[in-house]
CSV table of C-alpha atoms and ligand atoms in Angstrom, one decimal:
chain,number,residue,atom,x,y,z
A,242,MET,CA,19.3,-4.4,-9.7
A,243,GLY,CA,18.8,-8.0,-10.7
A,244,ASN,CA,17.5,-11.0,-8.9
A,245,LEU,CA,19.5,-13.1,-6.5
A,246,THR,CA,18.3,-16.6,-6.0
A,247,LEU,CA,18.7,-17.7,-2.5
A,248,PRO,CA,18.6,-21.3,-1.2
A,249,LEU,CA,15.5,-22.3,0.8
A,250,PRO,CA,15.5,-22.2,3.7
A,251,PHE,CA,17.6,-19.0,3.6
A,252,ASP,CA,20.2,-20.4,5.9
A,253,ASP,CA,23.4,-22.1,4.8
A,254,ASP,CA,24.6,-22.3,8.4
A,255,LYS,CA,22.5,-25.3,9.3
A,256,PRO,CA,22.8,-28.9,8.2
A,257,HIS,CA,20.0,-29.8,5.7
A,258,GLU,CA,18.0,-33.0,5.6
A,259,GLU,CA,18.2,-34.4,2.1
A,260,CYS,CA,14.8,-35.9,1.5
A,261,ALA,CA,11.4,-37.1,2.6
A,262,VAL,CA,9.4,-40.1,1.3
A,263,PHE,CA,5.7,-40.8,1.4
A,264,GLY,CA,3.6,-43.8,0.0
A,265,VAL,CA,0.0,-44.8,0.1
A,266,ILE,CA,-2.0,-47.7,-1.2
A,267,GLY,CA,-5.8,-48.5,-1.0
A,268,HIS,CA,-7.2,-45.0,-1.2
A,269,PRO,CA,-9.1,-43.3,-4.0
A,270,ASP,CA,-7.5,-39.9,-3.3
A,271,ALA,CA,-3.9,-41.3,-3.2
A,272,ALA,CA,-2.3,-38.3,-5.1
A,273,ALA,CA,-4.0,-35.7,-2.8
A,274,LEU,CA,-3.0,-37.6,0.3
A,275,ALA,CA,0.6,-37.8,-1.0
A,276,ALA,CA,0.6,-34.1,-1.7
A,277,LEU,CA,-0.6,-33.4,1.9
A,278,GLY,CA,1.9,-35.8,3.3
A,279,LEU,CA,4.7,-34.1,1.4
A,280,HIS,CA,3.5,-30.7,2.5
A,281,ALA,CA,3.9,-31.8,6.1
A,282,LEU,CA,7.4,-33.1,5.3
A,283,GLN,CA,8.5,-29.9,3.5
A,284,HIS,CA,11.2,-29.2,6.1
A,285,ARG,CA,13.1,-32.3,4.9
A,286,GLY,CA,13.6,-30.9,1.4
A,287,GLN,CA,12.6,-27.8,-0.5
A,288,GLU,CA,14.4,-28.1,-3.9
A,289,GLY,CA,11.8,-30.2,-5.7
A,290,SER,CA,9.0,-32.6,-5.2
A,291,GLY,CA,7.3,-35.4,-7.2
A,292,ILE,CA,4.4,-37.9,-7.1
A,293,VAL,CA,3.9,-41.1,-9.1
A,294,THR,CA,0.5,-42.8,-9.0
A,295,TYR,CA,-0.8,-46.2,-10.4
A,296,ASP,CA,-4.4,-46.5,-11.5
A,297,GLY,CA,-4.5,-50.2,-12.1
A,298,LYS,CA,-3.5,-49.9,-15.7
A,299,GLN,CA,-0.8,-47.3,-16.0
A,300,PHE,CA,1.5,-45.0,-14.0
A,301,HIS,CA,1.2,-41.2,-13.9
A,302,SER,CA,3.8,-38.8,-12.8
A,303,HIS,CA,4.3,-35.1,-12.0
A,304,LYS,CA,7.6,-33.7,-10.8
A,305,ALA,CA,8.7,-30.1,-10.5
A,306,LEU,CA,11.3,-27.9,-8.8
A,307,GLY,CA,10.1,-25.8,-5.9
A,308,LEU,CA,7.8,-26.3,-3.0
A,309,VAL,CA,5.0,-28.8,-2.6
A,310,GLY,CA,2.3,-26.2,-2.4
A,311,ASP,CA,3.4,-24.6,-5.6
A,312,ASN,CA,3.7,-27.9,-7.4
A,313,PHE,CA,0.6,-29.7,-6.2
A,314,GLY,CA,-1.7,-27.0,-4.9
A,315,ASP,CA,-3.6,-26.9,-8.1
A,316,SER,CA,-6.5,-29.4,-8.3
A,317,ASP,CA,-5.9,-29.9,-12.0
A,318,VAL,CA,-2.5,-31.3,-11.3
A,319,ILE,CA,-4.0,-33.8,-8.8
A,320,ALA,CA,-6.7,-34.7,-11.2
A,321,LYS,CA,-4.0,-35.8,-13.7
A,322,LEU,CA,-2.7,-38.3,-11.1
A,323,PRO,CA,-5.5,-40.9,-10.8
A,324,GLY,CA,-5.2,-44.2,-8.9
A,325,ASN,CA,-5.4,-45.6,-5.5
A,326,ALA,CA,-1.7,-45.9,-5.0
A,327,ALA,CA,1.0,-43.2,-4.9
A,328,ILE,CA,4.5,-42.5,-3.8
A,329,GLY,CA,6.0,-39.0,-3.3
A,330,HIS,CA,9.2,-37.4,-2.5
A,331,ASN,CA,10.7,-34.1,-1.4
A,332,ARG,CA,14.2,-33.4,-2.4
A,333,TYR,CA,17.0,-31.4,-0.9
A,334,SER,CA,19.8,-31.1,-3.5
A,335,THR,CA,23.3,-31.3,-2.0
A,336,THR,CA,25.4,-31.4,-5.2
A,337,GLY,CA,24.3,-28.2,-6.8
A,338,GLU,CA,22.4,-30.2,-9.4
A,339,THR,CA,19.1,-28.5,-8.8
A,340,VAL,CA,17.6,-29.9,-12.0
A,341,LEU,CA,14.3,-31.6,-12.8
A,342,ARG,CA,16.0,-34.9,-13.9
A,343,ASN,CA,17.1,-35.4,-10.3
A,344,VAL,CA,13.7,-34.9,-8.8
A,345,GLN,CA,12.2,-38.2,-7.5
A,346,PRO,CA,10.3,-40.6,-7.7
A,347,PHE,CA,12.3,-42.3,-10.4
A,348,PHE,CA,10.4,-44.5,-12.7
A,349,ALA,CA,11.3,-47.4,-15.0
A,350,ASP,CA,9.5,-49.9,-17.2
A,351,PHE,CA,10.8,-53.4,-16.5
A,352,ASP,CA,9.8,-56.8,-18.0
A,353,PHE,CA,7.6,-57.3,-15.0
A,354,GLY,CA,5.9,-53.9,-15.4
A,355,GLY,CA,6.4,-50.4,-14.1
A,356,PHE,CA,8.4,-49.5,-11.1
A,357,ALA,CA,8.8,-46.2,-9.2
A,358,VAL,CA,11.0,-45.6,-6.2
A,359,CYS,CA,12.0,-42.7,-4.0
A,360,HIS,CA,14.8,-42.5,-1.4
A,361,ASN,CA,15.8,-40.8,1.8
A,362,GLY,CA,19.4,-41.4,2.6
A,363,ASN,CA,22.7,-41.6,0.9
A,364,LEU,CA,24.6,-44.5,-0.6
A,365,THR,CA,28.3,-44.4,0.3
A,366,ASN,CA,29.3,-46.8,-2.5
A,367,SER,CA,27.1,-45.3,-5.3
A,368,ARG,CA,30.1,-44.0,-7.3
A,369,GLN,CA,31.7,-47.4,-7.3
A,370,LEU,CA,28.4,-49.1,-8.2
A,371,ARG,CA,27.7,-46.6,-10.9
A,372,ARG,CA,31.1,-47.1,-12.5
A,373,GLU,CA,30.5,-50.8,-12.7
A,374,LEU,CA,27.0,-50.4,-14.0
A,375,VAL,CA,28.1,-48.0,-16.7
A,376,ARG,CA,30.8,-50.5,-17.7
A,377,ARG,CA,28.0,-53.0,-18.1
A,378,GLY,CA,26.1,-50.7,-20.5
A,379,CYS,CA,23.6,-49.0,-18.2
A,380,ILE,CA,22.8,-45.4,-19.3
A,381,PHE,CA,22.1,-43.1,-16.3
A,382,GLN,CA,19.6,-40.3,-16.7
A,383,SER,CA,20.4,-38.4,-13.5
A,384,THR,CA,23.3,-37.7,-11.2
A,385,SER,CA,21.4,-39.0,-8.1
A,386,ASP,CA,22.7,-42.0,-6.2
A,387,THR,CA,19.1,-43.3,-6.1
A,388,GLU,CA,19.1,-44.2,-9.8
A,389,THR,CA,21.7,-46.8,-9.0
A,390,ILE,CA,19.0,-48.8,-7.3
A,391,ILE,CA,16.9,-48.9,-10.5
A,392,HIS,CA,19.8,-50.2,-12.6
A,393,LEU,CA,20.7,-52.8,-10.1
A,394,ILE,CA,17.2,-54.1,-10.2
A,395,ALA,CA,17.2,-54.0,-14.0
A,396,VAL,CA,20.4,-56.1,-14.3
A,397,SER,CA,19.5,-58.6,-11.5
A,398,GLU,CA,19.0,-62.2,-12.7
A,399,GLN,CA,16.5,-63.0,-9.9
A,400,LYS,CA,12.9,-63.8,-11.0
A,401,SER,CA,10.5,-61.9,-8.7
A,402,LEU,CA,10.5,-58.2,-8.1
A,403,VAL,CA,11.1,-58.7,-4.4
A,404,ASP,CA,14.0,-61.0,-5.0
A,405,ARG,CA,15.5,-58.5,-7.6
A,406,MET,CA,15.1,-55.7,-5.0
A,407,VAL,CA,16.8,-57.8,-2.3
A,408,ASP,CA,19.6,-58.6,-4.8
A,409,ALA,CA,20.0,-54.9,-5.6
A,410,LEU,CA,19.8,-53.6,-2.1
A,411,SER,CA,22.3,-56.2,-0.8
A,412,GLN,CA,24.9,-54.5,-2.9
A,413,LEU,CA,24.3,-51.1,-1.4
A,414,VAL,CA,26.4,-49.6,1.3
A,415,GLY,CA,24.9,-46.5,3.1
A,416,THR,CA,21.6,-45.4,4.3
A,417,TYR,CA,18.2,-45.7,2.7
A,418,SER,CA,14.6,-45.5,3.6
A,419,LEU,CA,12.7,-46.3,0.4
A,420,ALA,CA,9.1,-46.1,-0.8
A,421,ALA,CA,8.5,-48.0,-4.0
A,422,LEU,CA,5.4,-48.7,-6.2
A,423,ALA,CA,5.2,-51.6,-8.5
A,424,ASN,CA,1.9,-52.2,-10.3
A,425,ASP,CA,-0.4,-53.5,-7.5
A,426,SER,CA,2.0,-53.3,-4.6
A,427,LEU,CA,3.5,-50.6,-2.3
A,428,ILE,CA,6.9,-51.4,-0.8
A,429,GLY,CA,8.7,-49.8,2.1
A,430,ILE,CA,12.3,-50.6,3.1
A,431,ARG,CA,14.7,-49.4,5.8
A,432,ASP,CA,18.5,-50.1,5.7
A,433,PRO,CA,19.8,-52.6,8.2
A,434,PHE,CA,21.2,-49.8,10.4
A,435,GLY,CA,17.9,-47.9,10.4
A,436,VAL,CA,19.7,-44.6,10.1
A,437,ARG,CA,16.9,-42.7,8.4
A,438,PRO,CA,13.3,-42.8,9.7
A,439,LEU,CA,10.3,-44.5,8.1
A,440,VAL,CA,6.9,-45.1,9.7
A,441,LEU,CA,3.9,-47.2,8.8
A,442,GLY,CA,0.4,-45.7,9.2
A,443,LYS,CA,-3.2,-46.7,8.5
A,444,LEU,CA,-6.2,-44.6,7.2
A,445,ASP,CA,-9.4,-46.7,6.9
A,446,ASP,CA,-8.4,-49.5,4.5
A,447,ALA,CA,-5.3,-47.6,3.2
A,448,TRP,CA,-1.7,-48.2,4.3
A,449,ILE,CA,0.8,-45.3,4.5
A,450,PHE,CA,4.6,-45.0,4.6
A,451,ALA,CA,6.1,-41.7,5.6
A,452,SER,CA,9.4,-40.3,6.8
A,453,GLU,CA,7.7,-38.8,9.9
A,454,THR,CA,4.5,-39.2,11.8
A,455,CYS,CA,3.6,-35.5,11.2
A,456,ALA,CA,2.7,-36.7,7.6
A,457,LEU,CA,0.2,-39.2,9.1
A,458,ASP,CA,-1.3,-36.5,11.3
A,459,ILE,CA,-2.1,-34.2,8.4
A,460,ILE,CA,-4.2,-36.8,6.6
A,461,GLY,CA,-5.8,-38.2,9.7
A,462,ALA,CA,-4.0,-41.5,9.6
A,463,THR,CA,-3.0,-43.4,12.7
A,464,TYR,CA,0.5,-44.4,13.4
A,465,VAL,CA,0.9,-48.2,13.4
A,466,ARG,CA,4.7,-48.6,14.0
A,467,ASP,CA,8.2,-47.7,12.7
A,468,VAL,CA,9.4,-49.9,9.8
A,469,GLU,CA,12.2,-51.8,11.5
A,470,PRO,CA,15.8,-51.5,10.4
A,471,GLY,CA,16.5,-54.1,7.7
A,472,GLU,CA,12.7,-54.7,7.2
A,473,LEU,CA,11.2,-55.0,3.7
A,474,LEU,CA,7.4,-54.5,3.8
A,475,VAL,CA,5.3,-55.3,0.8
A,476,ILE,CA,1.6,-54.2,0.8
A,477,ASP,CA,-0.7,-55.7,-1.9
A,478,ARG,CA,-4.3,-56.7,-2.1
A,479,ASP,CA,-3.6,-59.7,0.2
A,480,GLY,CA,-2.4,-57.4,2.9
A,481,LEU,CA,1.0,-56.7,4.5
A,482,HIS,CA,4.0,-59.0,4.1
A,483,SER,CA,7.1,-58.4,6.2
A,484,SER,CA,10.5,-59.9,5.7
A,485,ARG,CA,14.1,-59.3,6.9
A,486,PRO,CA,16.2,-60.4,4.0
A,487,PHE,CA,19.4,-58.5,4.9
A,488,GLU,CA,22.2,-59.3,7.3
A,489,GLU,CA,21.4,-58.0,10.7
A,490,LYS,CA,23.3,-54.9,11.8
A,491,PRO,CA,23.5,-52.8,15.0
A,492,LYS,CA,20.7,-50.2,15.1
A,493,ARG,CA,22.1,-46.7,14.4
A,494,PHE,CA,19.2,-44.2,14.1
A,495,CYS,CA,20.5,-40.7,13.3
A,496,ILE,CA,20.6,-38.8,16.6
A,497,PHE,CA,20.5,-35.4,14.7
A,498,GLU,CA,16.9,-36.2,13.8
A,499,TYR,CA,16.1,-35.5,17.4
A,500,ILE,CA,18.3,-32.5,17.7
A,501,TYR,CA,17.3,-30.6,14.6
A,502,PHE,CA,15.9,-32.3,11.4
A,503,ALA,CA,12.6,-33.8,12.4
A,504,ARG,CA,9.5,-31.8,13.1
A,505,PRO,CA,9.0,-31.4,16.9
A,506,ASP,CA,5.5,-32.8,16.6
A,507,SER,CA,6.8,-36.1,15.1
A,508,GLU,CA,7.3,-39.3,17.1
A,509,MET,CA,10.6,-41.1,16.3
A,510,GLU,CA,11.6,-44.5,17.5
A,511,GLY,CA,9.1,-44.2,20.3
A,512,SER,CA,10.0,-40.7,21.5
A,513,ASN,CA,8.3,-37.4,20.8
A,514,VAL,CA,10.9,-35.1,19.2
A,515,TYR,CA,9.7,-32.0,21.1
A,516,ALA,CA,10.0,-33.8,24.4
A,517,VAL,CA,13.5,-35.0,23.6
A,518,ARG,CA,14.6,-31.5,22.6
A,519,GLU,CA,13.3,-30.1,25.9
A,520,ARG,CA,15.1,-32.8,27.8
A,521,ILE,CA,18.3,-31.9,26.0
A,522,GLY,CA,17.8,-28.3,27.1
A,523,ARG,CA,17.4,-29.5,30.7
A,524,GLU,CA,20.6,-31.5,30.4
A,525,LEU,CA,22.3,-28.4,29.0
A,526,ALA,CA,21.2,-26.3,32.0
A,527,ARG,CA,22.5,-28.9,34.5
A,528,GLU,CA,25.8,-29.2,32.7
A,529,ALA,CA,26.4,-25.6,31.7
A,530,GLY,CA,24.6,-23.2,34.1
A,531,VAL,CA,25.4,-19.5,34.1
A,532,ALA,CA,24.0,-16.5,36.0
A,533,ALA,CA,21.7,-14.5,33.6
A,534,ASP,CA,18.4,-12.7,33.5
A,535,LEU,CA,16.8,-14.3,30.4
A,536,VAL,CA,16.8,-17.5,28.3
A,537,ILE,CA,16.2,-16.7,24.7
A,538,PRO,CA,15.8,-19.3,21.9
A,539,VAL,CA,17.3,-18.8,18.4
A,540,PRO,CA,14.0,-19.5,16.6
A,541,ASP,CA,12.6,-21.8,15.5
A,542,SER,CA,14.9,-24.8,16.1
A,543,GLY,CA,16.2,-23.6,19.4
A,544,VAL,CA,12.8,-23.2,21.0
A,545,PRO,CA,12.2,-26.5,22.8
A,546,ALA,CA,15.7,-26.8,24.2
A,547,ALA,CA,15.5,-23.2,25.4
A,548,LEU,CA,12.2,-24.0,27.2
A,549,GLY,CA,13.9,-27.0,28.8
A,550,TYR,CA,16.9,-24.9,29.8
A,551,ALA,CA,14.6,-22.2,31.3
A,552,LYS,CA,12.5,-24.7,33.3
A,553,GLU,CA,15.6,-26.5,34.7
A,554,SER,CA,17.5,-23.3,35.5
A,555,GLY,CA,14.5,-21.3,36.8
A,556,ILE,CA,15.7,-18.3,34.6
A,557,PRO,CA,12.7,-16.6,32.7
A,558,TYR,CA,12.2,-17.5,29.1
A,559,GLU,CA,11.5,-14.7,26.6
A,560,LEU,CA,11.1,-14.4,22.9
A,561,GLY,CA,14.0,-12.0,22.4
A,562,ILE,CA,14.5,-12.9,18.8
A,563,ILE,CA,11.7,-12.8,16.2
A,564,ARG,CA,11.9,-14.9,13.1
A,565,ASN,CA,10.4,-13.8,9.7
A,566,HIS,CA,8.8,-16.9,8.2
A,567,TYR,CA,8.3,-15.3,4.8
A,568,VAL,CA,11.8,-15.2,3.5
A,569,GLY,CA,11.3,-16.0,-0.2
A,570,ARG,CA,13.3,-17.8,-2.7
A,571,THR,CA,14.1,-14.8,-4.8
A,572,PHE,CA,15.3,-11.6,-3.3
A,573,ILE,CA,16.2,-8.2,-4.8
A,574,GLU,CA,20.0,-8.3,-5.3
A,575,PRO,CA,21.5,-6.5,-2.4
A,576,THR,CA,24.2,-3.9,-2.4
A,577,ASP,CA,27.2,-4.7,-0.2
A,578,GLN,CA,25.7,-2.5,2.5
A,579,ILE,CA,22.4,-4.4,2.4
A,580,ARG,CA,24.1,-7.8,2.1
A,581,ASN,CA,25.8,-7.1,5.4
A,582,LEU,CA,22.4,-6.9,7.0
A,583,GLY,CA,22.0,-10.5,5.9
A,584,VAL,CA,20.8,-12.3,9.0
A,585,LYS,CA,18.1,-9.7,9.6
A,586,LEU,CA,16.1,-11.1,6.6
A,587,LYS,CA,15.3,-14.0,8.9
A,588,HIS,CA,15.8,-12.8,12.5
A,589,ASN,CA,15.4,-9.6,14.4
A,590,ALA,CA,16.2,-8.8,18.0
A,591,ASN,CA,13.3,-7.8,20.2
A,592,ARG,CA,14.9,-4.7,21.8
A,593,CYS,CA,12.4,-4.1,24.6
A,594,THR,CA,13.0,-7.6,25.9
A,595,ILE,CA,16.7,-7.7,25.7
A,596,GLN,CA,17.9,-4.2,26.6
A,597,GLY,CA,20.0,-4.1,29.8
A,598,LYS,CA,19.7,-7.8,30.3
A,599,ARG,CA,22.3,-10.7,30.7
A,600,VAL,CA,21.0,-13.2,28.2
A,601,ILE,CA,21.5,-16.9,27.5
A,602,LEU,CA,21.0,-17.7,23.8
A,603,VAL,CA,20.0,-21.3,23.1
A,604,ASP,CA,20.5,-22.8,19.7
A,605,ASP,CA,20.4,-26.4,18.4
A,606,SER,CA,23.8,-26.5,16.8
A,607,ILE,CA,26.7,-24.6,15.4
A,608,VAL,CA,27.9,-25.6,11.9
A,609,ARG,CA,30.0,-22.8,10.2
A,610,GLY,CA,29.2,-20.3,13.0
A,611,THR,CA,28.5,-17.5,10.6
A,612,THR,CA,24.8,-17.1,11.6
A,613,SER,CA,25.6,-17.4,15.3
A,614,LYS,CA,28.1,-14.5,15.1
A,615,LYS,CA,25.6,-12.3,13.4
A,616,ILE,CA,22.9,-13.1,15.9
A,617,VAL,CA,25.2,-12.4,18.8
A,618,GLU,CA,26.1,-9.0,17.2
A,619,MET,CA,22.4,-8.3,16.8
A,620,VAL,CA,21.6,-9.2,20.4
A,621,ARG,CA,24.4,-7.0,21.7
A,622,GLY,CA,23.2,-4.2,19.3
A,623,ALA,CA,19.8,-4.5,21.0
A,624,GLY,CA,21.4,-3.7,24.4
A,625,ALA,CA,22.2,-7.0,26.0
A,626,THR,CA,24.9,-6.5,28.7
A,627,GLU,CA,26.2,-10.1,28.5
A,628,VAL,CA,25.6,-12.8,25.9
A,629,HIS,CA,26.1,-16.5,26.8
A,630,MET,CA,25.5,-19.1,24.2
A,631,ARG,CA,24.4,-22.6,25.0
A,632,ILE,CA,24.1,-25.3,22.3
A,633,ALA,CA,21.8,-28.2,22.5
A,634,SER,CA,24.1,-30.6,20.7
A,635,PRO,CA,27.8,-31.5,21.1
A,636,PRO,CA,30.3,-29.7,18.8
A,637,THR,CA,29.7,-30.7,15.2
A,638,THR,CA,33.2,-31.8,14.3
A,639,HIS,CA,32.6,-34.2,11.4
A,640,SER,CA,30.6,-34.1,8.1
A,641,CYS,CA,27.6,-36.4,7.5
A,642,PHE,CA,27.8,-38.9,4.7
A,643,TYR,CA,24.5,-40.6,5.4
A,644,GLY,CA,21.9,-38.3,3.8
A,645,VAL,CA,22.4,-34.9,5.5
A,646,ASP,CA,24.0,-32.0,3.8
A,647,THR,CA,26.8,-30.7,6.1
A,648,PRO,CA,29.9,-28.7,4.9
A,649,GLU,CA,33.2,-30.4,4.6
A,650,ARG,CA,35.3,-30.6,7.8
A,651,SER,CA,37.5,-27.7,6.9
A,652,LYS,CA,34.3,-25.5,7.1
A,653,LEU,CA,33.0,-26.8,10.4
A,654,LEU,CA,33.8,-24.3,13.1
A,655,ALA,CA,34.2,-26.9,15.8
A,656,ALA,CA,36.5,-29.1,13.8
A,657,ASN,CA,39.1,-26.4,13.6
A,658,ASN,CA,38.8,-24.4,16.9
A,659,SER,CA,38.7,-25.0,20.6
A,660,ILE,CA,35.5,-24.0,22.4
A,661,ALA,CA,37.4,-20.9,23.8
A,662,GLU,CA,38.4,-20.0,20.2
A,663,MET,CA,34.8,-20.5,19.0
A,664,ALA,CA,33.5,-18.2,21.8
A,665,ARG,CA,35.9,-15.5,20.7
A,666,ILE,CA,35.0,-15.9,17.0
A,667,ILE,CA,31.3,-15.8,17.7
A,668,GLY,CA,31.7,-12.9,20.1
A,669,VAL,CA,30.0,-14.4,23.3
A,670,ASP,CA,30.9,-14.0,26.9
A,671,SER,CA,30.7,-17.8,27.3
A,672,LEU,CA,29.9,-20.8,25.1
A,673,ALA,CA,29.0,-24.3,26.1
A,674,PHE,CA,27.7,-27.4,24.4
A,675,VAL,CA,25.7,-30.3,25.9
A,676,SER,CA,27.8,-33.4,26.2
A,677,ILE,CA,27.3,-36.5,24.1
A,678,ALA,CA,26.4,-38.3,27.3
A,679,GLY,CA,23.8,-35.6,28.0
A,680,VAL,CA,22.2,-36.1,24.6
A,681,TYR,CA,22.1,-39.9,25.1
A,682,ARG,CA,20.4,-39.4,28.5
A,683,ALA,CA,17.8,-37.2,26.8
A,684,VAL,CA,17.0,-39.9,24.2
A,685,GLY,CA,17.1,-42.8,26.6
A,686,GLY,CA,20.4,-44.3,25.5
A,687,THR,CA,24.0,-44.7,26.7
A,688,PRO,CA,26.9,-44.0,24.4
A,689,ARG,CA,28.9,-47.0,23.3
A,690,SER,CA,26.8,-49.4,25.5
A,691,LYS,CA,25.9,-52.8,24.2
A,692,ASP,CA,22.7,-52.9,26.3
A,693,ALA,CA,21.1,-49.6,25.6
A,694,PRO,CA,19.8,-48.0,22.4
A,695,GLN,CA,22.5,-46.8,20.1
A,696,PHE,CA,22.5,-44.0,17.5
A,697,CYS,CA,24.6,-42.7,14.7
A,698,ASP,CA,26.4,-39.8,16.3
A,699,ALA,CA,29.3,-39.5,13.8
A,700,CYS,CA,29.0,-35.8,13.2
A,701,PHE,CA,29.9,-35.3,16.9
A,702,THR,CA,32.2,-38.3,17.4
A,703,GLY,CA,33.7,-39.2,14.0
A,704,ASP,CA,32.5,-42.8,14.7
A,705,TYR,CA,31.0,-43.7,11.3
A,706,PRO,CA,29.1,-46.9,11.7
A,707,ILE,CA,28.8,-47.6,7.9
A,708,PRO,CA,31.8,-47.8,5.6
A,709,LEU,CA,32.5,-44.7,3.5
A,710,VAL,CA,33.4,-46.7,0.4
A,711,ASP,CA,33.5,-43.8,-2.2
A,712,HIS,CA,35.6,-41.6,0.0
A,713,ASP,CA,38.8,-43.6,0.3
A,714,GLY,CA,41.7,-41.3,-0.3
A,715,GLY,CA,39.6,-38.1,-0.5
A,716,GLU,CA,38.5,-35.7,2.2
A,717,MET,CA,37.1,-38.7,4.1
A,718,GLY,CA,40.5,-40.5,3.8
A,719,LYS,CA,41.9,-37.7,5.9
A,720,GLN,CA,39.0,-38.0,8.4
A,721,LEU,CA,39.4,-41.8,8.7
A,722,SER,CA,43.2,-41.6,9.2
A,723,PHE,CA,42.5,-38.9,11.9
A,724,LEU,CA,40.1,-41.3,13.6
A,725,LYS,CA,42.7,-44.1,13.4
A,726,GLN,CA,45.1,-41.8,15.2
A,727,LEU,CA,42.5,-41.3,17.9
A,728,ALA,CA,41.9,-45.0,18.2
B,1072,SF4,FE1,22.8,-38.1,11.6
B,1072,SF4,FE2,25.2,-37.0,12.1
B,1072,SF4,FE3,25.0,-39.7,11.7
B,1072,SF4,FE4,24.6,-37.9,9.7
B,1072,SF4,S1,26.6,-38.3,10.8
B,1072,SF4,S2,23.4,-39.7,10.2
B,1072,SF4,S3,23.6,-36.2,10.7
B,1072,SF4,S4,24.2,-38.5,13.4
């Protein structure tokens, strides 16, 4: 028997967030704070992590594949990262290129000094920009779209760093929340649509940037505010300087952050993620009620919506499925027979709760449907007399191109099957999804309204708010022409 390397988390049937960023300036333990912040943000990327610090004279860097605790848990590693300013990054690889050279932050020596940057998001014109930059003589070290930003800054003819950054970022199409470190300044930027999150925090005299507020909580920092879409914030020894150098765009925060990606204890755009998920569960119960004995979450991500569903419907909530949190990265290579047990590595049905009961399973989303099918089989095997599935998001019919790893459309169950067909494939007695209007009600918005908060909801609607420049003629070409037909 050999070893089989499994992706972390061991679940290829969920979309995966691509990255987390963290930055701090003005604290003597900058590297340790960055390590703690990245640990709190581990759910946003598990392939690799890195920290770059600046000690007033030079930059220091440590990057490695694997989890934050493994990479930065050793005090010797932190001791080699001196300075009162640091940025850090967790990466989720989507291209198969799980190699060290793609782990961020990226660093470059410019004529004005050192510069490090890390990125959460995805540039939809990075291939086009990269082709042009290579033609101009730029030599890329990685396959990451983020490196494009470094080269655009390098070739900019503007004088100051901020002007060069604005020049570079103005050429980007796509989504980006960035933390950057340049000698004595920490810089945080959000793309004009504000698709990916970025918050500002304070700890004594230190300023913090982080993808989510849970990273502020872990270090005892207070949440100051969200970095605004299109805002460029420079923090140096004179304080905080805010500017909005980009063309204003309609705000389009990623609605899937509320549904699945973000940690439930984070606050996003003024709303607590847990509370939003519970409200979605209530909406789901109002829209898709069914007679049953128990409401059971698919843990962990289905828990808050299941609680909301149970409260709204009055049907008792039980933990009928138990999750194993210790599924490691490497597992003994299974035989075919053991491979078929698959899902039980992570989930097991709690027979004494389920036996003889009509159950409602609540999950956050269905992507390929492979895990849902196995969980339903498992719950039936544990003696459930009826299994009804309720999903706390609308059907995922389109891929994400804005920084989240989703399969191509042909692999999305909802893109290719009606709800009745999906119910048959998954093996449930009934299947229902919350409506897009229900999700908007839960987050305090109204779909397609000019007067209420708007979100990116493209994976449910196909309405991509930012052009998909690199995908013309490819898989996305098909999706766009499909959308044109709809229009
Ligand atoms: Fe979020 Fe979906 Fe938009 Fe991607 S397509 S940014 S996952 S809402």
